[in-house]
PDB file of C-alpha atoms in Angstrom:
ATOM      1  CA  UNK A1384      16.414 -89.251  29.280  1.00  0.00           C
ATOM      2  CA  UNK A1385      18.091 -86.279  31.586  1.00  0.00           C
ATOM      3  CA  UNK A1386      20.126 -84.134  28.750  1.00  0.00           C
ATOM      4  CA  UNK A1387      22.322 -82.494  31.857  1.00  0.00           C
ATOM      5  CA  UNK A1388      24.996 -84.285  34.332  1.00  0.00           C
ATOM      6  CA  UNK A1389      25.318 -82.691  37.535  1.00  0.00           C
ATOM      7  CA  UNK A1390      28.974 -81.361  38.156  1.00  0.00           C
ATOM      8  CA  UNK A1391      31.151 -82.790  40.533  1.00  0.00           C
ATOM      9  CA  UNK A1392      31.027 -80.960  44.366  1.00  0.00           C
ATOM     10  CA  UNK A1393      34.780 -79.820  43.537  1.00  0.00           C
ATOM     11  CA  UNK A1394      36.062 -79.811  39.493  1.00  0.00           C
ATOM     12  CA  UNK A1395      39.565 -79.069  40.771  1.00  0.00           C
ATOM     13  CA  UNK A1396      41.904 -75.893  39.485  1.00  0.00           C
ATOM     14  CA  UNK A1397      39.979 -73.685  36.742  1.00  0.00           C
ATOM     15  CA  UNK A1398      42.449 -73.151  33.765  1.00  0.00           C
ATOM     16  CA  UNK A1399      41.860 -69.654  32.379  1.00  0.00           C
ATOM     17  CA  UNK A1400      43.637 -68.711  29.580  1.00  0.00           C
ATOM     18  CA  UNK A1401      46.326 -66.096  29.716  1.00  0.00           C
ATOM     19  CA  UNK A1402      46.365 -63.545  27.015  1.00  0.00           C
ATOM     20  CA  UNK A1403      50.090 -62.578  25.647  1.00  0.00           C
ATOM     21  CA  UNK A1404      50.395 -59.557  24.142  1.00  0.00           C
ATOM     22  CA  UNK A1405      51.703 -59.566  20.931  1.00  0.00           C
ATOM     23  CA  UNK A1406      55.354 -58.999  20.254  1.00  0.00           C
ATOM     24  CA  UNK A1407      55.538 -56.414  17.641  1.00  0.00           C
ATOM     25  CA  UNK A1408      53.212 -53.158  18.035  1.00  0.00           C
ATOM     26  CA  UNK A1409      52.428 -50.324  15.856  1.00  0.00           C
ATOM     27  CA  UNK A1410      53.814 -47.366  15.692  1.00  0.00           C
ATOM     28  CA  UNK A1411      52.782 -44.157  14.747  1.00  0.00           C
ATOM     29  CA  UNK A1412      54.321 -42.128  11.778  1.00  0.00           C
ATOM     30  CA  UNK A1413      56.650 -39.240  13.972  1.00  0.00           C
ATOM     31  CA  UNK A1414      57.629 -42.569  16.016  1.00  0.00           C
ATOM     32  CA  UNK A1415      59.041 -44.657  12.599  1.00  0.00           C
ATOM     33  CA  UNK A1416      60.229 -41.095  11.049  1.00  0.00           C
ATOM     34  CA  UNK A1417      62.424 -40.883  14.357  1.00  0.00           C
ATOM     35  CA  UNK A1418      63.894 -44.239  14.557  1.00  0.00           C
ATOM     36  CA  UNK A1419      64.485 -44.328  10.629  1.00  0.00           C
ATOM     37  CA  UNK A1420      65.668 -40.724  10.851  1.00  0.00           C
ATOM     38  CA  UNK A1421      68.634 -42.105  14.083  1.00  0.00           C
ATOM     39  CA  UNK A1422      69.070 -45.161  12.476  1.00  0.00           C
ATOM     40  CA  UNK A1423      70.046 -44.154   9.048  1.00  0.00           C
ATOM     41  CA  UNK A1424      71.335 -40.886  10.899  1.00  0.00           C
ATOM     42  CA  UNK A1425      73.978 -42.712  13.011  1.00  0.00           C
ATOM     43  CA  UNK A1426      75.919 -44.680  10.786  1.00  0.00           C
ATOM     44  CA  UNK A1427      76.478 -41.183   8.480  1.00  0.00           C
ATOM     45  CA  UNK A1428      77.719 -39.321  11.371  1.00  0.00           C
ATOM     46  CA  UNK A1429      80.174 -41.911  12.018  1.00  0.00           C
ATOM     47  CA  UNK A1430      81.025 -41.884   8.590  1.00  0.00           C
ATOM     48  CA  UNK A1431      81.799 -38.078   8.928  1.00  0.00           C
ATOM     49  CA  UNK A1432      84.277 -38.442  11.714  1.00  0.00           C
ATOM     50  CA  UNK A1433      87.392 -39.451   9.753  1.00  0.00           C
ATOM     51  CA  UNK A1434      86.329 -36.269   7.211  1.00  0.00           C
ATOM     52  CA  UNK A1435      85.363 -34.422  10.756  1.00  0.00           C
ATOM     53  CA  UNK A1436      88.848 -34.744  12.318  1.00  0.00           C
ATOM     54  CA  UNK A1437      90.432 -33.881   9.060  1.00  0.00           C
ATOM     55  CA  UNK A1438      88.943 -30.315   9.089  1.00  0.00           C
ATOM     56  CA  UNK A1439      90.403 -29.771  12.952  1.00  0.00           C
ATOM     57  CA  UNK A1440      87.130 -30.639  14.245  1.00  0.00           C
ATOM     58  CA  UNK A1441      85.635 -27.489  13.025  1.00  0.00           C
ATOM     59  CA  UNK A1442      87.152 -25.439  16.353  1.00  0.00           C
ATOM     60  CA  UNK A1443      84.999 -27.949  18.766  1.00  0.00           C
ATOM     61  CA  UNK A1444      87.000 -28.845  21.716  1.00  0.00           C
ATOM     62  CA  UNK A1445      86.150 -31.103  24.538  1.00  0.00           C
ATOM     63  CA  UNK A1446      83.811 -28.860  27.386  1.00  0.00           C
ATOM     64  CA  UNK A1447      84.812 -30.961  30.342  1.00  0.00           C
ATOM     65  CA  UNK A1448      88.195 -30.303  29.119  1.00  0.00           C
ATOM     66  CA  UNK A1449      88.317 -26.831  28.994  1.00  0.00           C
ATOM     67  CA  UNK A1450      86.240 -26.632  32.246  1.00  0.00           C
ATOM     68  CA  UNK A1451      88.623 -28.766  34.391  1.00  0.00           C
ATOM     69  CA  UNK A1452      91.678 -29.372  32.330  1.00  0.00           C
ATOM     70  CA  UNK A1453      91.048 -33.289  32.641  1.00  0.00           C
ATOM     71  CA  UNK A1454      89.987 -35.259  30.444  1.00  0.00           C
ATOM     72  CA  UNK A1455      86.411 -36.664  29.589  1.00  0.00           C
ATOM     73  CA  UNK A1456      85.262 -40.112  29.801  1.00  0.00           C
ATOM     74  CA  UNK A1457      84.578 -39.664  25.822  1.00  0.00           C
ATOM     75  CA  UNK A1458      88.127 -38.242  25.674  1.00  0.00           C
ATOM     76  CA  UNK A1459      89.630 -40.091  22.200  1.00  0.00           C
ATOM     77  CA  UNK A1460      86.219 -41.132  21.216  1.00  0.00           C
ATOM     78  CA  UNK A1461      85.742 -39.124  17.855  1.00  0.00           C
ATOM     79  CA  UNK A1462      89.295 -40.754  17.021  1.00  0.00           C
ATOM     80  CA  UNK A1463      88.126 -44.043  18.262  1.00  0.00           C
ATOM     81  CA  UNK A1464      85.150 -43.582  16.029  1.00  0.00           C
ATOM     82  CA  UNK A1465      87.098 -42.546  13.093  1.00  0.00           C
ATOM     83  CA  UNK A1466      89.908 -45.527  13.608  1.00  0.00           C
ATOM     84  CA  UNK A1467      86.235 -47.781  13.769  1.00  0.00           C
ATOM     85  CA  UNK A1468      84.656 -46.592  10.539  1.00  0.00           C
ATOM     86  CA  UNK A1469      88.425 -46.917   8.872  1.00  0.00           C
ATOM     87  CA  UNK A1470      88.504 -50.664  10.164  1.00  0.00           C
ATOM     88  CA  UNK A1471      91.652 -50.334  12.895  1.00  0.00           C
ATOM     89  CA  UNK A1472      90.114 -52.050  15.623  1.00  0.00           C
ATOM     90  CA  UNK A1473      93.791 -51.539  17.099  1.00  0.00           C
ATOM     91  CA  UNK A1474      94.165 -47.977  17.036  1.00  0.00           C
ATOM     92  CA  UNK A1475      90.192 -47.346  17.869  1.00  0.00           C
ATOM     93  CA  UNK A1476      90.995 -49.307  21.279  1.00  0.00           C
ATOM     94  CA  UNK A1477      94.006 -47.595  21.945  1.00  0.00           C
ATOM     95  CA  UNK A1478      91.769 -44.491  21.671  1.00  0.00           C
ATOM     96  CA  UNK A1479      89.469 -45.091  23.845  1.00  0.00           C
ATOM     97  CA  UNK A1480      88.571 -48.740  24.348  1.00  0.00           C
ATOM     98  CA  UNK A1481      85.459 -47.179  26.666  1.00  0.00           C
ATOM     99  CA  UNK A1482      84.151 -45.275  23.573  1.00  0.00           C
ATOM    100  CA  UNK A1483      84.650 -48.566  21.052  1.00  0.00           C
ATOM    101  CA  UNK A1484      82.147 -50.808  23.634  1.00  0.00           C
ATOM    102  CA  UNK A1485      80.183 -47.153  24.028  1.00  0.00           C
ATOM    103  CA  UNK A1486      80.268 -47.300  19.739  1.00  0.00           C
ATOM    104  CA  UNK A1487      79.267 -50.701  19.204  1.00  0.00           C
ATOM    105  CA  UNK A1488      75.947 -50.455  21.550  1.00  0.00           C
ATOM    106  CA  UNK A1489      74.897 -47.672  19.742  1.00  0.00           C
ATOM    107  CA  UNK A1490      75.387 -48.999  16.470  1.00  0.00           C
ATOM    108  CA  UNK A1491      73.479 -51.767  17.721  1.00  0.00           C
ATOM    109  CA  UNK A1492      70.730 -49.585  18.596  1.00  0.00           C
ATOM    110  CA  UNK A1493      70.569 -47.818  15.034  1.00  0.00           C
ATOM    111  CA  UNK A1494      70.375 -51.565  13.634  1.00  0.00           C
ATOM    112  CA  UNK A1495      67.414 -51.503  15.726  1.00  0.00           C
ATOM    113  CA  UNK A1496      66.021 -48.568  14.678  1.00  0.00           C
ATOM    114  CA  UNK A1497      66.111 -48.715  11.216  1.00  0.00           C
ATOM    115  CA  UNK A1498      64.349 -52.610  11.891  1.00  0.00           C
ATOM    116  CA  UNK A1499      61.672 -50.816  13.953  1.00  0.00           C
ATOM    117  CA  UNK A1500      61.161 -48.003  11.589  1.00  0.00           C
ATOM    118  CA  UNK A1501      61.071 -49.938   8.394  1.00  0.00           C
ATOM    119  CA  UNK A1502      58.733 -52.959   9.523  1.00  0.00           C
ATOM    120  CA  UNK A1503      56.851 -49.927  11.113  1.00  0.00           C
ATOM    121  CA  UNK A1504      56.376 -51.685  14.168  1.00  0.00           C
ATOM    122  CA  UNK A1505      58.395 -52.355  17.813  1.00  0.00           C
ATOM    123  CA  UNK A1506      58.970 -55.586  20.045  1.00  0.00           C
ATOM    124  CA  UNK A1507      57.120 -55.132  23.095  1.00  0.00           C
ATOM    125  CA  UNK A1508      60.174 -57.618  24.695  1.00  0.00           C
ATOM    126  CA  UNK A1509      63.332 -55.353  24.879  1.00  0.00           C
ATOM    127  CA  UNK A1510      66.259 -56.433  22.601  1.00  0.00           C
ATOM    128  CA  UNK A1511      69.288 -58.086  24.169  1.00  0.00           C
ATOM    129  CA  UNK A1512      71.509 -55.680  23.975  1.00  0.00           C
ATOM    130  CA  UNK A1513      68.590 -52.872  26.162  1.00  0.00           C
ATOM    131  CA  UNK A1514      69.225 -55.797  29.098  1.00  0.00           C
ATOM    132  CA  UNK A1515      70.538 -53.790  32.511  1.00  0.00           C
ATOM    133  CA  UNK A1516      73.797 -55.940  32.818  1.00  0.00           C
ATOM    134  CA  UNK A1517      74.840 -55.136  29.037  1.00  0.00           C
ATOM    135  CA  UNK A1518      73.998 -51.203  30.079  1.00  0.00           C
ATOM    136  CA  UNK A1519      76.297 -51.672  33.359  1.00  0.00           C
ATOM    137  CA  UNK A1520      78.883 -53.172  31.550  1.00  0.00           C
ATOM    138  CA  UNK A1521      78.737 -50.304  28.385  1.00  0.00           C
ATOM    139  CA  UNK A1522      78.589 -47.780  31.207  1.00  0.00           C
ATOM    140  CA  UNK A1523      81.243 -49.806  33.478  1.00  0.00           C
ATOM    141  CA  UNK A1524      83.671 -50.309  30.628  1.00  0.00           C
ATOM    142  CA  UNK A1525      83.469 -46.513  29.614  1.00  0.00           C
ATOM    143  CA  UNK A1526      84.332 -45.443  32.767  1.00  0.00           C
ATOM    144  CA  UNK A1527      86.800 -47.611  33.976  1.00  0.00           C
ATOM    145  CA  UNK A1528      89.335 -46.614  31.410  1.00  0.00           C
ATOM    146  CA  UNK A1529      88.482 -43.152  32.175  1.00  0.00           C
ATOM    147  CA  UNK A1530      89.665 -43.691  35.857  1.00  0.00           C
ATOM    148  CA  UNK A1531      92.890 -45.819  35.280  1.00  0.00           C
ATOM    149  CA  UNK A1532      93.889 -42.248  33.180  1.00  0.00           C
ATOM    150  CA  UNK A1533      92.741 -39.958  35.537  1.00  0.00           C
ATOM    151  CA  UNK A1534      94.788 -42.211  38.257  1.00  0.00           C
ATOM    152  CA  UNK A1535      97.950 -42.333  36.056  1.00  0.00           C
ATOM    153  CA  UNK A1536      97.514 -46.066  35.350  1.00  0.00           C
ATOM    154  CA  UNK A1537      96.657 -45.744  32.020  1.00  0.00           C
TER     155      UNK A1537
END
């Protein structure tokens, strides 16, 4: 009795397996320190801004400002941030309705962080918000109010 069976002239497509890599890695202690250190960070200095604005700003003006006499794409963005942290969506978009989408992202991104840096690990896939058409449209919607005041539209 023959114990081996001769294989066929052609067994068809070979199915290797594909190895995924995982979707959380490790990272290393400076790496968590940093992203618990911007995501904890970030919501206090937002905090600040109503407490901020009420000193005068503490004699910081806008540089582009001064430099050109026009105003910056972030122009009205430490009041839109204040207005945010207060809770008048309102008066934050009347602000700088650029600076609220700009706000929002990055408060997203501290969410992140502080996920990343207290699990002590990051996705390998980039969150939703890190997708090229959400950073056009961040980008898009900060400057396109920007331009309508520069043109007088605004």
């Amino acid at each position: 009795m023959n114990r081996w069976r001769s294989l066929p002239s052609d067994p068809g497509p070979v199915l290797v397996p594909v190895s995924r890599s995982p979707a959380w890695q490790p990272l290393d202690g400076n790496a968590r320190r940093r992203r618990l250190a911007f995501g904890l960070g970030w919501p206090l200095a937002m905090a600040a801004t109503p407490w901020w604005l009420g000193q005068g700003g503490l004699g910081l003006g806008c540089g582009f400002r001064a430099l050109t006499g026009m105003p910056c794409p972030l122009c009205g963005g430490t009041h839109a941030c204040a207005a945010l942290v207060q809770g008048d969506w309102a008066a934050a978009w009347a602000a700088n309705p650029g600076a609220v989408l700009l706000l929002v992202w990055l408060v997203l991104l501290a969410g992140q962080a502080v996920v990343e840096g207290t699990l002590g690990h990051h996705r390998t896939v980039r969150w939703p918000w890190w997708h090229p058409a959400v950073r056009v449209a961040v980008g898009g919607g900060l400057l396109l109010p920007w331009l309508l005041r520069l043109a007088g539209l605004a």
